[in-house]
Amino acid sequence: MKSSGSILRKKLLRDIKEQKGLFAATTFILFLGVTIFCAFYLSYLNLNDTYESFYESSNFEDISVKAVEITEEEIERVKKLDGVLEVQPRISVSGKVKVDGKEVAALVISLPEKETINRLYVAEGERGFAVIKKFADYYGIEVNTPLEVSFAGFEYKKPLEALVYSPEFILIYEEGEETFTPSPGSYAIVYIPEKDMLKAGLKFNELKIRVAEKERNEEILRKVLTILGDKVEEFHTGENQVSRKLLKEDLEGFRGLAVLFPAFFILVSIFMTYALLSRIFRLQLGNIAVMRALGFTRNEIMLHYLQYPLLMGFFASTAGLVAGFFASQLLTSQYITFLNLPYYVSKPHLEVYSLSLMAGTLTPTISGFLVAYQASRVDIVKALRGYAEVAAVSFIARIDALFSRIWRMRLIFRLALRNIFRSKRRTAISIFSIVACTSLILNSMVFVDSFDYVMQLQFGKVYAYDIKVSLEGYDGKEVLEKVRKMDGVLFAEPAVEMPIYVEKGGEAVPTLLIASNFQTLYNVYNAEGEKLIPSEGIIFSKTAMKNLSLVEGEKVSVYTEFGKLEAEVEDVEMIPLLSVATASLDYFSRISGVDGFNRIVVDADEGRIAEIAEKIRQMDGVKKVSTVIEAQESIEELMGFFYAFIAFSLFFGVSLGFAAVFNTTSISVIERSRELATLRMLGYTSREIIISLILENLFVAILGLVFALPIAYSTAYFFFSSFESELYYMPMVIYPRTFAATVLAVFAIILLALLPSARRVSEMDIAKVTKEIVS
């Protein structure tokens, strides 16, 4: 005689085979949740490990200070400060690199004979005259290729000795420009041996410092600032270095993403598991009574029904863990290609693997336990009577009567409406699935719409010019007059762009100052699209300055390339995209004592922009020329990974919606098989019954969207806000067309998910179904 365990295992396999579609859909959603969690969270850990490994191996700076000039005496005084381990003085100046017949703006940095801080990673060649590898790859430059660099009136030309990576420039930030990550070919980082730069007559103007205790960074920084006095132009601690800070904020957003997205799938899988097992329980109520009568204990029955979610969880979590691991490797490697890193680190993270297996297995088991416990407590006598689902008859009857009197609705319409309220639990699960699906779609699209809004504002109103000219100094009046007289130039305006540090109460925050006459070509707008026109002071970004709590009318210290200045706060506004500060040219001239400008913005004939830009590049005193078209192309290139990620998210959102609706619809059709077969016997066609199913799901979709849209908007706001940064700001925008597209997508997903059920109704064997005991 077979053991009870053998009988129950055989029954388990038979049940799974009979309901393989429903089991597969529920397992698939759970699989997606585990996969996304593993892929995103392991990618987050991989990137974090990669950054920290690179920073540690390069002996990354704890403190950095830039001044007009730093003497040997000042360097020695800094070295003697208590808590200072190492001090690396260096030279950093703007320059140009001649490549492919054109000049490219560059940052030229001295390379000491013995690197102690911010050590370079040599990818090719041997340590010496070097450029960042990504720049070299962009132009096809190889080691031993002669390269000409000009800086501070000095021409330096010799064969390139190395292609390198630097911990300071994992993300490249061009000082004094409104961009974090220019195209690899638009800005060069060049390292020239220190002795050669000293021979050119240059002086040290930067200090890179390592300290014994990180907790004392701010204390030691203040002492260094005291030693250097008003000569200081820029300073930061290692944690606040622009590239590192942006990477850290990006990682935190990635971490939130790794938790929020999988949560939707896991929550839906809990409800779907409950719905699936409840359906099996109701169908097998008579069988359970017989099993109890034959001597199966309550514990055996409970353990039997717990095996369903355990199996689903086991297969989903193990497959999801494997798929998520490989997806994380792909995601990490692709992400690294957008950064200046030589490698990525992928360590085993047993805690993540364990958490994935536990979450994937326990979450369906928790919901399954409720059904399993209910099955083990079945009353034999009542169970043998069969299962009857109780509906809210009086409520539905009133609605039914109302619709019948007004529209004289046919039975199939009333049937669709009645079935929504007859199974409240299933309807609630369907609504929750629609909420989750809608949230995933809007959470993805909010980034697309917000970015589109900012780009339209930036390139439609802020950058009203076609060409921006960066000058080598602030004496650009002669260049401005030449540009204005050029054929094809419609208008040209002077401006200033300058990186500054704003200090208040001992804390300093970096930002970019833009000074202009704000006539027509170069403007700054707030988040509401209002043009900002400063007069007697500086308008600061509320996002960038939130830690300083600036108040209108107060005085603050501003560190610039001209030393320490005092400025008045005219206002604090929410400024989209990069968190800039803005002032009038007259006010800038008064506080700095500089009667000049270092930028020229140009409006040119549309068909001659490239031609005019090239002519301006040949002028003396011009450091760099860029066009708005080039800036747009650079951003589009950088956004490739972003749009791929959005497509990835949308795919999972659609998959979630399809699988969830498929499950609930299939369960509904199976449970109502006898009812639907009876309708067929009464003369209703398969088409009419399918229409009833479509109407039922459309009613559920409409009801679900009433809840889904406000909930999805709230989750999108929460999710979007988690990416807020001091370095940039994007207002949250969701276009009406996105809401409309989301609603249409939900309806399309529901109709597609109905296809298997429609086929089941069309192929229904009436004679067979009427003999079955169903609800």
mmCIF file of C-alpha atoms in Angstrom, residues 375-723:
data_model
loop_
_atom_site.group_PDB
_atom_site.id
_atom_site.type_symbol
_atom_site.label_atom_id
_atom_site.label_comp_id
_atom_site.label_asym_id
_atom_site.label_seq_id
_atom_site.Cartn_x
_atom_site.Cartn_y
_atom_site.Cartn_z
ATOM 1 C CA ALA A 375 -7.518 23.548 4.189
ATOM 2 C CA SER A 376 -6.282 21.675 7.279
ATOM 3 C CA ARG A 377 -9.225 22.955 9.339
ATOM 4 C CA VAL A 378 -11.964 21.867 6.912
ATOM 5 C CA ASP A 379 -15.165 20.510 8.483
ATOM 6 C CA ILE A 380 -15.780 17.136 6.781
ATOM 7 C CA VAL A 381 -19.592 17.334 6.761
ATOM 8 C CA LYS A 382 -19.731 20.899 5.430
ATOM 9 C CA ALA A 383 -17.008 20.230 2.887
ATOM 10 C CA LEU A 384 -18.913 17.315 1.352
ATOM 11 C CA ARG A 385 -21.705 19.764 0.483
ATOM 12 C CA GLY A 386 -19.312 21.596 -1.854
ATOM 13 C CA TYR A 387 -18.203 25.204 -2.041
ATOM 14 C CA ALA A 388 -20.639 28.016 -2.640
ATOM 15 C CA GLU A 389 -19.346 31.538 -3.109
ATOM 16 C CA VAL A 390 -21.461 34.085 -1.297
ATOM 17 C CA ALA A 391 -22.136 37.276 -3.177
ATOM 18 C CA ALA A 392 -23.406 40.612 -1.930
ATOM 19 C CA VAL A 393 -26.819 39.887 -3.428
ATOM 20 C CA SER A 394 -28.738 42.879 -2.170
ATOM 21 C CA PHE A 395 -26.140 45.405 -3.346
ATOM 22 C CA ILE A 396 -25.678 43.815 -6.757
ATOM 23 C CA ALA A 397 -29.394 43.316 -7.152
ATOM 24 C CA ARG A 398 -29.982 47.032 -6.717
ATOM 25 C CA ILE A 399 -27.291 47.901 -9.266
ATOM 26 C CA ASP A 400 -28.577 45.195 -11.613
ATOM 27 C CA ALA A 401 -32.122 46.499 -11.378
ATOM 28 C CA LEU A 402 -30.998 50.068 -11.927
ATOM 29 C CA PHE A 403 -29.092 49.254 -15.093
ATOM 30 C CA SER A 404 -31.879 47.013 -16.324
ATOM 31 C CA ARG A 405 -34.458 49.792 -15.953
ATOM 32 C CA ILE A 406 -32.322 52.476 -17.573
ATOM 33 C CA TRP A 407 -30.514 50.672 -20.351
ATOM 34 C CA ARG A 408 -32.300 47.301 -20.436
ATOM 35 C CA MET A 409 -28.903 45.661 -20.423
ATOM 36 C CA ARG A 410 -28.581 42.187 -21.755
ATOM 37 C CA LEU A 411 -27.553 39.320 -19.507
ATOM 38 C CA ILE A 412 -23.932 39.364 -20.614
ATOM 39 C CA PHE A 413 -23.536 42.980 -19.470
ATOM 40 C CA ARG A 414 -25.186 42.317 -16.141
ATOM 41 C CA LEU A 415 -23.147 39.129 -15.772
ATOM 42 C CA ALA A 416 -19.895 41.028 -16.272
ATOM 43 C CA LEU A 417 -20.805 43.610 -13.668
ATOM 44 C CA ARG A 418 -22.128 41.029 -11.209
ATOM 45 C CA ASN A 419 -18.967 38.916 -11.379
ATOM 46 C CA ILE A 420 -16.803 41.859 -10.324
ATOM 47 C CA PHE A 421 -18.560 42.050 -6.959
ATOM 48 C CA ARG A 422 -19.206 38.343 -6.614
ATOM 49 C CA SER A 423 -15.509 37.624 -6.073
ATOM 50 C CA LYS A 424 -14.255 40.649 -4.184
ATOM 51 C CA ARG A 425 -10.953 38.985 -3.349
ATOM 52 C CA ARG A 426 -10.125 38.279 -6.994
ATOM 53 C CA THR A 427 -11.254 41.769 -8.005
ATOM 54 C CA ALA A 428 -9.029 43.295 -5.311
ATOM 55 C CA ILE A 429 -6.039 41.305 -6.597
ATOM 56 C CA SER A 430 -6.764 42.471 -10.162
ATOM 57 C CA ILE A 431 -6.977 46.081 -8.995
ATOM 58 C CA PHE A 432 -3.720 45.743 -7.074
ATOM 59 C CA SER A 433 -2.052 44.283 -10.184
ATOM 60 C CA ILE A 434 -3.248 47.241 -12.248
ATOM 61 C CA VAL A 435 -1.939 49.639 -9.589
ATOM 62 C CA ALA A 436 1.480 47.918 -9.623
ATOM 63 C CA CYS A 437 1.626 47.829 -13.436
ATOM 64 C CA THR A 438 0.601 51.485 -13.736
ATOM 65 C CA SER A 439 3.125 52.511 -11.083
ATOM 66 C CA LEU A 440 5.976 50.745 -12.854
ATOM 67 C CA ILE A 441 5.102 52.431 -16.149
ATOM 68 C CA LEU A 442 4.769 55.922 -14.622
ATOM 69 C CA ASN A 443 7.895 55.443 -12.463
ATOM 70 C CA SER A 444 9.823 54.895 -15.682
ATOM 71 C CA MET A 445 8.151 57.556 -17.789
ATOM 72 C CA VAL A 446 8.479 60.310 -15.168
ATOM 73 C CA PHE A 447 12.215 60.395 -15.913
ATOM 74 C CA VAL A 448 11.607 60.601 -19.663
ATOM 75 C CA ASP A 449 9.092 63.455 -19.341
ATOM 76 C CA SER A 450 11.102 65.385 -16.744
ATOM 77 C CA PHE A 451 14.271 65.106 -18.781
ATOM 78 C CA ASP A 452 12.407 66.140 -21.943
ATOM 79 C CA TYR A 453 10.981 69.186 -20.133
ATOM 80 C CA VAL A 454 14.412 70.232 -18.858
ATOM 81 C CA MET A 455 16.010 69.737 -22.278
ATOM 82 C CA GLN A 456 13.329 71.851 -23.954
ATOM 83 C CA LEU A 457 13.875 74.560 -21.352
ATOM 84 C CA GLN A 458 17.652 74.314 -21.596
ATOM 85 C CA PHE A 459 17.985 74.252 -25.372
ATOM 86 C CA GLY A 460 14.883 76.294 -26.158
ATOM 87 C CA LYS A 461 15.221 79.158 -23.649
ATOM 88 C CA VAL A 462 18.454 79.004 -21.612
ATOM 89 C CA TYR A 463 20.693 78.341 -24.603
ATOM 90 C CA ALA A 464 19.091 80.770 -27.037
ATOM 91 C CA TYR A 465 22.457 81.035 -28.769
ATOM 92 C CA ASP A 466 24.075 78.760 -31.365
ATOM 93 C CA ILE A 467 27.756 79.065 -30.432
ATOM 94 C CA LYS A 468 29.580 79.550 -27.131
ATOM 95 C CA VAL A 469 33.138 80.877 -27.155
ATOM 96 C CA SER A 470 35.411 80.296 -24.152
ATOM 97 C CA LEU A 471 38.222 82.853 -23.903
ATOM 98 C CA GLU A 472 41.672 82.370 -22.441
ATOM 99 C CA GLY A 473 41.267 85.370 -20.154
ATOM 100 C CA TYR A 474 38.872 88.162 -19.305
ATOM 101 C CA ASP A 475 40.134 90.691 -21.848
ATOM 102 C CA GLY A 476 37.862 89.675 -24.716
ATOM 103 C CA LYS A 477 36.525 92.998 -26.018
ATOM 104 C CA GLU A 478 38.595 92.797 -29.194
ATOM 105 C CA VAL A 479 37.436 89.228 -29.893
ATOM 106 C CA LEU A 480 33.825 90.256 -29.245
ATOM 107 C CA GLU A 481 34.022 93.074 -31.796
ATOM 108 C CA LYS A 482 35.569 90.765 -34.393
ATOM 109 C CA VAL A 483 32.833 88.193 -33.833
ATOM 110 C CA ARG A 484 30.077 90.798 -34.124
ATOM 111 C CA LYS A 485 31.469 91.931 -37.480
ATOM 112 C CA MET A 486 31.650 88.424 -38.941
ATOM 113 C CA ASP A 487 29.401 87.662 -41.902
ATOM 114 C CA GLY A 488 26.572 85.391 -40.765
ATOM 115 C CA VAL A 489 26.659 86.494 -37.106
ATOM 116 C CA LEU A 490 23.288 87.911 -36.090
ATOM 117 C CA PHE A 491 24.073 88.821 -32.499
ATOM 118 C CA ALA A 492 26.803 88.301 -29.887
ATOM 119 C CA GLU A 493 26.776 88.904 -26.116
ATOM 120 C CA PRO A 494 29.483 88.764 -23.423
ATOM 121 C CA ALA A 495 29.115 86.527 -20.355
ATOM 122 C CA VAL A 496 31.078 85.014 -17.485
ATOM 123 C CA GLU A 497 31.165 81.379 -16.381
ATOM 124 C CA MET A 498 33.218 80.638 -13.305
ATOM 125 C CA PRO A 499 33.344 77.823 -10.731
ATOM 126 C CA ILE A 500 32.939 79.264 -7.245
ATOM 127 C CA TYR A 501 32.669 78.075 -3.643
ATOM 128 C CA VAL A 502 30.096 79.741 -1.391
ATOM 129 C CA GLU A 503 30.961 79.745 2.318
ATOM 130 C CA LYS A 504 28.721 80.360 5.309
ATOM 131 C CA GLY A 505 29.224 79.298 8.907
ATOM 132 C CA GLY A 506 32.390 77.366 8.124
ATOM 133 C CA GLU A 507 30.702 75.213 5.452
ATOM 134 C CA ALA A 508 31.397 75.686 1.741
ATOM 135 C CA VAL A 509 29.393 74.521 -1.277
ATOM 136 C CA PRO A 510 30.543 74.509 -4.935
ATOM 137 C CA THR A 511 28.481 75.908 -7.784
ATOM 138 C CA LEU A 512 28.888 77.568 -11.165
ATOM 139 C CA LEU A 513 28.424 81.332 -11.423
ATOM 140 C CA ILE A 514 26.908 82.680 -14.627
ATOM 141 C CA ALA A 515 27.082 86.439 -15.126
ATOM 142 C CA SER A 516 25.389 88.009 -18.118
ATOM 143 C CA ASN A 517 23.354 91.002 -19.231
ATOM 144 C CA PHE A 518 20.501 88.512 -19.811
ATOM 145 C CA GLN A 519 19.341 90.236 -22.964
ATOM 146 C CA THR A 520 18.360 87.505 -25.410
ATOM 147 C CA LEU A 521 20.941 84.741 -25.839
ATOM 148 C CA TYR A 522 22.016 83.415 -22.429
ATOM 149 C CA ASN A 523 19.341 83.157 -19.754
ATOM 150 C CA VAL A 524 18.622 81.392 -16.464
ATOM 151 C CA TYR A 525 15.115 80.176 -15.582
ATOM 152 C CA ASN A 526 13.530 78.806 -12.435
ATOM 153 C CA ALA A 527 11.539 75.557 -12.278
ATOM 154 C CA GLU A 528 8.309 77.404 -13.190
ATOM 155 C CA GLY A 529 9.875 78.649 -16.433
ATOM 156 C CA GLU A 530 10.277 82.245 -15.227
ATOM 157 C CA LYS A 531 13.344 84.134 -16.426
ATOM 158 C CA LEU A 532 15.650 85.256 -13.598
ATOM 159 C CA ILE A 533 17.132 88.748 -13.975
ATOM 160 C CA PRO A 534 19.437 89.585 -11.042
ATOM 161 C CA SER A 535 20.470 93.174 -10.325
ATOM 162 C CA GLU A 536 22.164 93.893 -6.988
ATOM 163 C CA GLY A 537 23.382 90.496 -5.857
ATOM 164 C CA ILE A 538 23.563 86.819 -6.782
ATOM 165 C CA ILE A 539 20.584 84.507 -7.238
ATOM 166 C CA PHE A 540 21.543 81.066 -5.915
ATOM 167 C CA SER A 541 20.112 77.609 -6.514
ATOM 168 C CA LYS A 542 18.004 76.408 -3.588
ATOM 169 C CA THR A 543 19.049 72.800 -4.293
ATOM 170 C CA ALA A 544 22.779 73.519 -4.212
ATOM 171 C CA MET A 545 22.632 75.821 -1.214
ATOM 172 C CA LYS A 546 20.185 73.886 0.974
ATOM 173 C CA ASN A 547 22.901 73.073 3.545
ATOM 174 C CA LEU A 548 23.833 76.760 3.894
ATOM 175 C CA SER A 549 20.274 78.036 4.549
ATOM 176 C CA LEU A 550 20.907 81.250 2.619
ATOM 177 C CA VAL A 551 18.643 84.204 3.380
ATOM 178 C CA GLU A 552 17.793 86.997 0.982
ATOM 179 C CA GLY A 553 19.894 90.110 1.660
ATOM 180 C CA GLU A 554 22.680 88.456 3.687
ATOM 181 C CA LYS A 555 26.383 88.574 2.815
ATOM 182 C CA VAL A 556 28.365 85.405 2.034
ATOM 183 C CA SER A 557 31.986 84.623 1.206
ATOM 184 C CA VAL A 558 32.640 83.496 -2.355
ATOM 185 C CA TYR A 559 35.902 81.814 -3.375
ATOM 186 C CA THR A 560 36.816 82.481 -7.020
ATOM 187 C CA GLU A 561 39.884 82.374 -9.237
ATOM 188 C CA PHE A 562 40.432 85.998 -8.124
ATOM 189 C CA GLY A 563 40.506 84.973 -4.480
ATOM 190 C CA LYS A 564 37.970 85.399 -1.691
ATOM 191 C CA LEU A 565 35.149 87.862 -2.409
ATOM 192 C CA GLU A 566 32.062 89.036 -0.557
ATOM 193 C CA ALA A 567 28.670 88.882 -2.269
ATOM 194 C CA GLU A 568 25.039 89.598 -1.404
ATOM 195 C CA VAL A 569 22.288 86.983 -1.696
ATOM 196 C CA GLU A 570 19.601 88.520 -3.911
ATOM 197 C CA ASP A 571 17.345 85.452 -3.935
ATOM 198 C CA VAL A 572 17.285 81.646 -3.735
ATOM 199 C CA GLU A 573 15.372 79.800 -6.489
ATOM 200 C CA MET A 574 14.771 76.269 -7.742
ATOM 201 C CA ILE A 575 16.874 76.210 -10.924
ATOM 202 C CA PRO A 576 16.450 73.184 -13.245
ATOM 203 C CA LEU A 577 19.252 70.880 -14.343
ATOM 204 C CA LEU A 578 22.626 72.128 -13.108
ATOM 205 C CA SER A 579 22.510 74.054 -9.863
ATOM 206 C CA VAL A 580 24.005 77.360 -10.980
ATOM 207 C CA ALA A 581 24.187 80.825 -9.451
ATOM 208 C CA THR A 582 23.537 83.900 -11.542
ATOM 209 C CA ALA A 583 24.453 87.590 -11.401
ATOM 210 C CA SER A 584 24.577 90.589 -13.712
ATOM 211 C CA LEU A 585 27.869 91.436 -15.416
ATOM 212 C CA ASP A 586 27.884 94.822 -13.699
ATOM 213 C CA TYR A 587 27.551 93.266 -10.245
ATOM 214 C CA PHE A 588 30.235 90.676 -11.006
ATOM 215 C CA SER A 589 32.570 93.456 -12.131
ATOM 216 C CA ARG A 590 31.973 95.431 -8.916
ATOM 217 C CA ILE A 591 32.660 92.571 -6.470
ATOM 218 C CA SER A 592 35.586 91.058 -8.412
ATOM 219 C CA GLY A 593 37.212 94.233 -9.739
ATOM 220 C CA VAL A 594 37.399 92.597 -13.170
ATOM 221 C CA ASP A 595 36.090 94.674 -16.053
ATOM 222 C CA GLY A 596 35.747 91.906 -18.592
ATOM 223 C CA PHE A 597 34.290 88.535 -19.489
ATOM 224 C CA ASN A 598 35.476 85.034 -20.411
ATOM 225 C CA ARG A 599 32.580 83.846 -22.586
ATOM 226 C CA ILE A 600 30.894 85.063 -25.761
ATOM 227 C CA VAL A 601 27.559 83.643 -26.897
ATOM 228 C CA VAL A 602 26.671 83.953 -30.550
ATOM 229 C CA ASP A 603 23.469 83.768 -32.593
ATOM 230 C CA ALA A 604 24.316 82.796 -36.192
ATOM 231 C CA ASP A 605 22.628 81.988 -39.479
ATOM 232 C CA GLU A 606 21.293 78.451 -39.180
ATOM 233 C CA GLY A 607 23.122 77.089 -42.205
ATOM 234 C CA ARG A 608 26.490 78.625 -41.297
ATOM 235 C CA ILE A 609 26.916 77.670 -37.619
ATOM 236 C CA ALA A 610 29.723 75.136 -38.194
ATOM 237 C CA GLU A 611 31.536 77.495 -40.585
ATOM 238 C CA ILE A 612 31.408 80.449 -38.181
ATOM 239 C CA ALA A 613 32.436 78.278 -35.219
ATOM 240 C CA GLU A 614 35.523 77.110 -37.115
ATOM 241 C CA LYS A 615 36.520 80.686 -38.006
ATOM 242 C CA ILE A 616 36.218 81.774 -34.387
ATOM 243 C CA ARG A 617 38.461 78.843 -33.323
ATOM 244 C CA GLN A 618 41.272 80.352 -35.380
ATOM 245 C CA MET A 619 41.174 83.662 -33.494
ATOM 246 C CA ASP A 620 43.833 84.550 -30.952
ATOM 247 C CA GLY A 621 42.690 84.501 -27.353
ATOM 248 C CA VAL A 622 40.059 81.809 -27.950
ATOM 249 C CA LYS A 623 40.321 78.780 -25.678
ATOM 250 C CA LYS A 624 37.382 76.695 -26.856
ATOM 251 C CA VAL A 625 34.401 76.936 -29.206
ATOM 252 C CA SER A 626 31.333 74.734 -28.789
ATOM 253 C CA THR A 627 27.939 74.686 -30.463
ATOM 254 C CA VAL A 628 24.530 73.920 -29.022
ATOM 255 C CA ILE A 629 24.134 71.184 -31.642
ATOM 256 C CA GLU A 630 27.304 69.482 -30.364
ATOM 257 C CA ALA A 631 26.017 69.746 -26.790
ATOM 258 C CA GLN A 632 22.714 68.097 -27.761
ATOM 259 C CA GLU A 633 24.529 65.300 -29.603
ATOM 260 C CA SER A 634 26.799 64.749 -26.597
ATOM 261 C CA ILE A 635 23.822 64.480 -24.254
ATOM 262 C CA GLU A 636 21.990 62.108 -26.609
ATOM 263 C CA GLU A 637 25.099 59.910 -26.696
ATOM 264 C CA LEU A 638 25.254 59.838 -22.899
ATOM 265 C CA MET A 639 21.527 59.117 -22.610
ATOM 266 C CA GLY A 640 21.759 55.836 -24.551
ATOM 267 C CA PHE A 641 22.128 53.789 -21.377
ATOM 268 C CA PHE A 642 19.334 55.774 -19.702
ATOM 269 C CA TYR A 643 16.826 55.010 -22.447
ATOM 270 C CA ALA A 644 17.871 51.352 -22.511
ATOM 271 C CA PHE A 645 17.182 51.202 -18.777
ATOM 272 C CA ILE A 646 13.756 52.835 -19.248
ATOM 273 C CA ALA A 647 12.895 50.263 -21.920
ATOM 274 C CA PHE A 648 14.044 47.538 -19.525
ATOM 275 C CA SER A 649 11.774 48.891 -16.777
ATOM 276 C CA LEU A 650 8.790 49.223 -19.112
ATOM 277 C CA PHE A 651 9.236 45.637 -20.261
ATOM 278 C CA PHE A 652 9.048 44.402 -16.677
ATOM 279 C CA GLY A 653 6.032 46.598 -15.975
ATOM 280 C CA VAL A 654 4.162 45.209 -18.972
ATOM 281 C CA SER A 655 5.186 41.649 -18.044
ATOM 282 C CA LEU A 656 3.873 42.144 -14.522
ATOM 283 C CA GLY A 657 0.541 43.446 -15.757
ATOM 284 C CA PHE A 658 0.129 40.704 -18.333
ATOM 285 C CA ALA A 659 0.971 37.841 -15.963
ATOM 286 C CA ALA A 660 -1.207 39.176 -13.146
ATOM 287 C CA VAL A 661 -4.274 39.776 -15.324
ATOM 288 C CA PHE A 662 -3.750 36.444 -17.071
ATOM 289 C CA ASN A 663 -3.788 34.664 -13.715
ATOM 290 C CA THR A 664 -6.869 36.331 -12.300
ATOM 291 C CA THR A 665 -8.799 35.988 -15.575
ATOM 292 C CA SER A 666 -7.854 32.351 -16.007
ATOM 293 C CA ILE A 667 -8.894 31.561 -12.427
ATOM 294 C CA SER A 668 -12.199 33.316 -13.023
ATOM 295 C CA VAL A 669 -12.914 31.323 -16.186
ATOM 296 C CA ILE A 670 -11.961 28.011 -14.581
ATOM 297 C CA GLU A 671 -14.117 28.639 -11.517
ATOM 298 C CA ARG A 672 -17.072 29.684 -13.665
ATOM 299 C CA SER A 673 -16.744 26.889 -16.217
ATOM 300 C CA ARG A 674 -20.089 25.353 -15.267
ATOM 301 C CA GLU A 675 -21.815 28.730 -15.387
ATOM 302 C CA LEU A 676 -20.332 29.545 -18.800
ATOM 303 C CA ALA A 677 -21.222 26.081 -20.108
ATOM 304 C CA THR A 678 -24.810 26.637 -18.950
ATOM 305 C CA LEU A 679 -24.940 29.896 -20.884
ATOM 306 C CA ARG A 680 -23.732 28.053 -23.974
ATOM 307 C CA MET A 681 -26.509 25.483 -23.507
ATOM 308 C CA LEU A 682 -29.050 28.333 -23.231
ATOM 309 C CA GLY A 683 -28.015 29.574 -26.663
ATOM 310 C CA TYR A 684 -25.364 32.182 -25.963
ATOM 311 C CA THR A 685 -22.463 32.006 -28.388
ATOM 312 C CA SER A 686 -18.779 31.833 -27.467
ATOM 313 C CA ARG A 687 -18.402 35.330 -28.871
ATOM 314 C CA GLU A 688 -21.048 36.750 -26.536
ATOM 315 C CA ILE A 689 -19.465 35.069 -23.521
ATOM 316 C CA ILE A 690 -16.039 36.406 -24.528
ATOM 317 C CA ILE A 691 -17.556 39.883 -24.815
ATOM 318 C CA SER A 692 -18.839 39.444 -21.254
ATOM 319 C CA LEU A 693 -15.288 38.585 -20.109
ATOM 320 C CA ILE A 694 -13.890 41.596 -21.943
ATOM 321 C CA LEU A 695 -16.455 43.904 -20.386
ATOM 322 C CA GLU A 696 -15.771 42.454 -16.939
ATOM 323 C CA ASN A 697 -12.045 43.121 -17.257
ATOM 324 C CA LEU A 698 -12.590 46.564 -18.745
ATOM 325 C CA PHE A 699 -14.813 47.438 -15.773
ATOM 326 C CA VAL A 700 -12.076 46.176 -13.439
ATOM 327 C CA ALA A 701 -9.486 48.182 -15.388
ATOM 328 C CA ILE A 702 -11.524 51.368 -15.082
ATOM 329 C CA LEU A 703 -12.049 50.759 -11.381
ATOM 330 C CA GLY A 704 -8.368 49.886 -10.969
ATOM 331 C CA LEU A 705 -7.206 53.013 -12.797
ATOM 332 C CA VAL A 706 -9.268 55.201 -10.476
ATOM 333 C CA PHE A 707 -6.992 53.984 -7.674
ATOM 334 C CA ALA A 708 -3.902 53.349 -9.797
ATOM 335 C CA LEU A 709 -3.310 56.805 -11.278
ATOM 336 C CA PRO A 710 -3.112 58.780 -8.003
ATOM 337 C CA ILE A 711 -1.160 55.971 -6.300
ATOM 338 C CA ALA A 712 1.203 55.691 -9.285
ATOM 339 C CA TYR A 713 1.724 59.454 -9.271
ATOM 340 C CA SER A 714 2.579 59.332 -5.552
ATOM 341 C CA THR A 715 5.049 56.471 -5.958
ATOM 342 C CA ALA A 716 6.590 58.213 -8.985
ATOM 343 C CA TYR A 717 7.035 61.369 -6.898
ATOM 344 C CA PHE A 718 8.629 59.398 -4.066
ATOM 345 C CA PHE A 719 10.858 57.493 -6.469
ATOM 346 C CA PHE A 720 11.828 60.611 -8.425
ATOM 347 C CA SER A 721 12.603 62.540 -5.240
ATOM 348 C CA SER A 722 15.066 59.836 -4.155
ATOM 349 C CA PHE A 723 17.342 60.930 -7.024
#
